[in-house]
XYZ file of N, CA and C in Angstrom:
237
model
N 104.980 98.088 92.348
C 104.451 99.501 93.325
C 105.098 100.252 94.182
N 104.601 100.971 94.725
C 105.094 101.750 95.206
C 104.536 101.618 96.702
N 105.714 101.790 97.407
C 105.395 101.891 99.220
C 103.742 102.198 99.963
N 103.355 101.215 100.563
C 101.738 101.809 101.002
C 102.129 102.306 102.120
N 101.554 103.757 102.244
C 101.933 104.921 103.605
C 100.343 105.287 104.287
N 100.634 105.788 105.216
C 99.479 106.325 105.584
C 99.576 107.674 105.965
N 98.404 108.422 106.136
C 98.990 110.106 106.937
C 99.271 109.820 108.075
N 99.940 110.788 108.372
C 100.063 111.096 109.683
C 98.912 110.797 110.991
N 97.301 111.226 110.347
C 96.544 111.102 111.005
C 95.973 109.603 111.440
N 95.718 109.120 110.256
C 95.659 107.386 110.160
C 96.591 106.829 110.946
N 98.093 106.959 110.758
C 99.076 106.229 111.650
C 98.562 106.354 113.316
N 98.625 107.617 113.657
C 98.671 108.472 114.451
C 97.549 107.358 115.409
N 96.382 107.358 114.500
C 95.065 106.648 115.345
C 95.507 105.135 115.415
N 95.759 104.434 114.541
C 96.304 102.845 114.213
C 97.015 102.859 115.564
N 98.449 103.696 115.727
C 99.228 103.532 116.601
C 98.392 103.518 118.540
N 97.245 104.702 118.858
C 96.306 104.926 119.458
C 95.282 103.525 120.129
N 95.208 103.178 118.632
C 94.226 101.935 118.680
C 94.780 100.131 119.325
N 96.097 100.478 118.534
C 97.360 99.617 119.425
C 97.704 99.532 120.714
N 97.947 100.556 121.042
C 98.174 100.823 122.944
C 97.231 100.570 123.230
N 95.686 100.927 122.961
C 94.450 100.753 123.753
C 94.285 99.227 123.803
N 94.651 98.079 122.792
C 94.699 96.896 122.635
C 95.000 96.009 123.506
N 96.651 96.571 123.343
C 97.688 95.624 124.470
C 97.361 96.523 126.050
N 96.853 97.156 126.318
C 96.220 98.300 127.563
C 95.495 97.296 128.163
N 94.292 96.805 127.224
C 93.435 95.897 127.532
C 92.896 94.845 127.857
N 94.002 94.321 126.290
C 93.646 92.633 126.100
C 95.251 91.996 126.641
N 96.478 92.437 126.853
C 97.586 91.992 127.461
C 97.879 92.794 128.727
N 96.999 94.082 129.098
C 97.840 94.603 130.725
C 98.976 94.921 130.364
N 99.181 95.729 129.302
C 101.364 95.671 128.551
C 100.747 97.384 128.323
N 101.725 98.457 128.820
C 101.929 99.272 128.293
C 102.560 99.971 127.475
N 102.505 100.208 125.752
C 103.166 100.231 125.173
C 103.488 101.704 124.890
N 105.011 102.041 124.663
C 105.223 103.817 124.427
C 104.658 103.701 122.780
N 104.554 105.136 122.929
C 104.104 105.390 121.128
C 105.195 104.739 120.106
N 106.656 104.805 120.686
C 107.641 104.068 119.518
C 106.981 102.942 119.208
N 106.631 101.905 120.447
C 106.530 100.665 120.088
C 105.539 100.693 119.238
N 104.534 101.026 119.942
C 102.876 100.751 118.874
C 102.591 101.454 117.866
N 103.982 102.327 117.133
C 104.723 102.176 116.058
C 105.151 101.812 115.224
N 105.821 101.110 115.574
C 106.735 99.768 115.098
C 106.089 98.949 115.132
N 104.438 98.062 115.721
C 104.086 97.735 115.661
C 103.233 97.919 114.214
N 102.774 98.869 114.287
C 101.726 99.683 113.194
C 103.184 99.606 111.695
N 104.149 99.780 111.924
C 104.587 100.046 110.473
C 105.102 98.729 110.161
N 105.207 97.658 111.170
C 105.415 96.126 110.251
C 104.154 95.628 110.251
N 103.476 95.342 110.513
C 101.923 95.492 110.340
C 101.659 96.025 108.831
N 102.195 96.811 108.622
C 101.862 97.845 107.340
C 102.645 97.125 106.160
N 104.136 96.836 106.396
C 105.124 96.381 105.501
C 104.266 94.654 105.445
N 103.668 93.839 106.147
C 103.777 92.612 106.062
C 102.361 92.592 105.349
N 101.187 92.681 106.267
C 100.035 92.892 105.695
C 99.327 94.161 104.206
N 99.477 94.948 103.947
C 99.712 95.895 103.043
C 99.339 95.328 101.667
N 100.866 94.647 101.388
C 100.711 94.054 99.652
C 99.571 93.503 99.488
N 99.291 92.603 100.221
C 98.397 91.442 100.144
C 97.266 91.953 100.603
N 96.904 93.042 101.164
C 95.622 93.768 101.358
C 95.392 94.387 100.356
N 96.517 95.009 99.879
C 96.488 95.861 98.583
C 95.639 95.265 97.185
N 96.613 94.156 97.199
C 96.209 93.095 96.125
C 94.850 92.631 96.116
N 94.379 92.421 97.067
C 92.706 91.335 97.148
C 91.682 92.642 96.760
N 92.382 93.746 97.283
C 91.471 94.985 97.364
C 91.376 95.123 95.172
N 92.247 94.986 94.675
C 92.724 94.999 93.290
C 91.844 94.293 92.847
N 92.269 93.028 93.299
C 91.202 92.079 92.381
C 89.478 91.871 92.885
N 89.473 92.716 94.052
C 87.671 92.683 94.013
C 87.120 93.686 93.634
N 87.686 95.027 93.181
C 87.296 95.882 92.472
C 87.641 95.335 90.523
N 88.737 94.518 90.170
C 88.579 93.712 88.732
C 87.107 93.088 89.054
N 86.798 92.292 89.821
C 86.097 91.165 89.421
C 84.604 92.322 89.067
N 84.633 93.230 90.125
C 83.260 94.236 90.507
C 83.365 94.881 89.035
N 84.212 95.231 88.456
C 84.254 95.705 87.223
C 83.810 94.911 86.339
N 84.455 93.596 85.713
C 84.423 92.830 85.000
C 82.263 92.343 85.150
N 82.147 91.970 86.322
C 80.845 92.072 86.056
C 79.515 93.097 85.646
N 80.184 94.446 85.822
C 79.756 95.891 84.799
C 80.102 95.578 83.618
N 81.009 95.134 82.768
C 81.345 94.936 81.570
C 80.624 93.655 81.196
N 80.340 92.552 81.786
C 79.864 91.827 81.624
C 78.518 92.137 80.978
N 77.411 92.870 81.672
C 76.189 92.976 81.727
C 75.761 94.136 81.089
N 76.818 94.953 80.216
C 77.162 96.178 79.410
C 76.278 96.188 78.340
N 76.286 94.820 77.432
C 75.449 94.545 76.754
C 73.937 94.079 76.757
N 73.553 93.858 78.171
C 72.610 93.300 78.489
C 71.965 94.668 78.688
N 72.279 95.850 79.477
C 72.311 97.186 79.556
C 71.712 98.235 78.448
N 72.761 97.656 77.404
C 72.135 99.231 76.465
C 72.484 98.757 75.141
N 72.313 96.923 74.982
C 72.145 96.930 73.499
C 71.065 97.062 73.344
N 70.762 97.537 71.888
C 69.654 97.914 70.795
C 69.426 97.263 70.097
N 68.468 96.184 69.345
C 68.136 95.500 68.503
C 68.103 96.252 67.102
N 69.593 96.143 66.495
C 69.450 97.056 65.044
C 68.861 95.977 63.958
N 67.616 95.025 64.001
C 67.561 94.428 62.845
C 66.415 94.610 62.763
N 65.956 94.974 61.218
C 64.752 95.640 60.989
C 63.749 94.851 60.632
């Protein structure tokens, strides 16, 4: 599996969110660098698990659609 990456815009938005959370909830000012390190750590720690869960969810959804395929398109060919 290739490394999970974020667009610069998305990473910046997450860093702002982390800084805001620490400021409002913990009364602590984080530098942009420290917020970026937290985002990077969470991406490495949680990214693969979230990705794998998404793949399983899509697989289950598609399997359900495939299971319904016979009922949706089946044509009785008996004479």
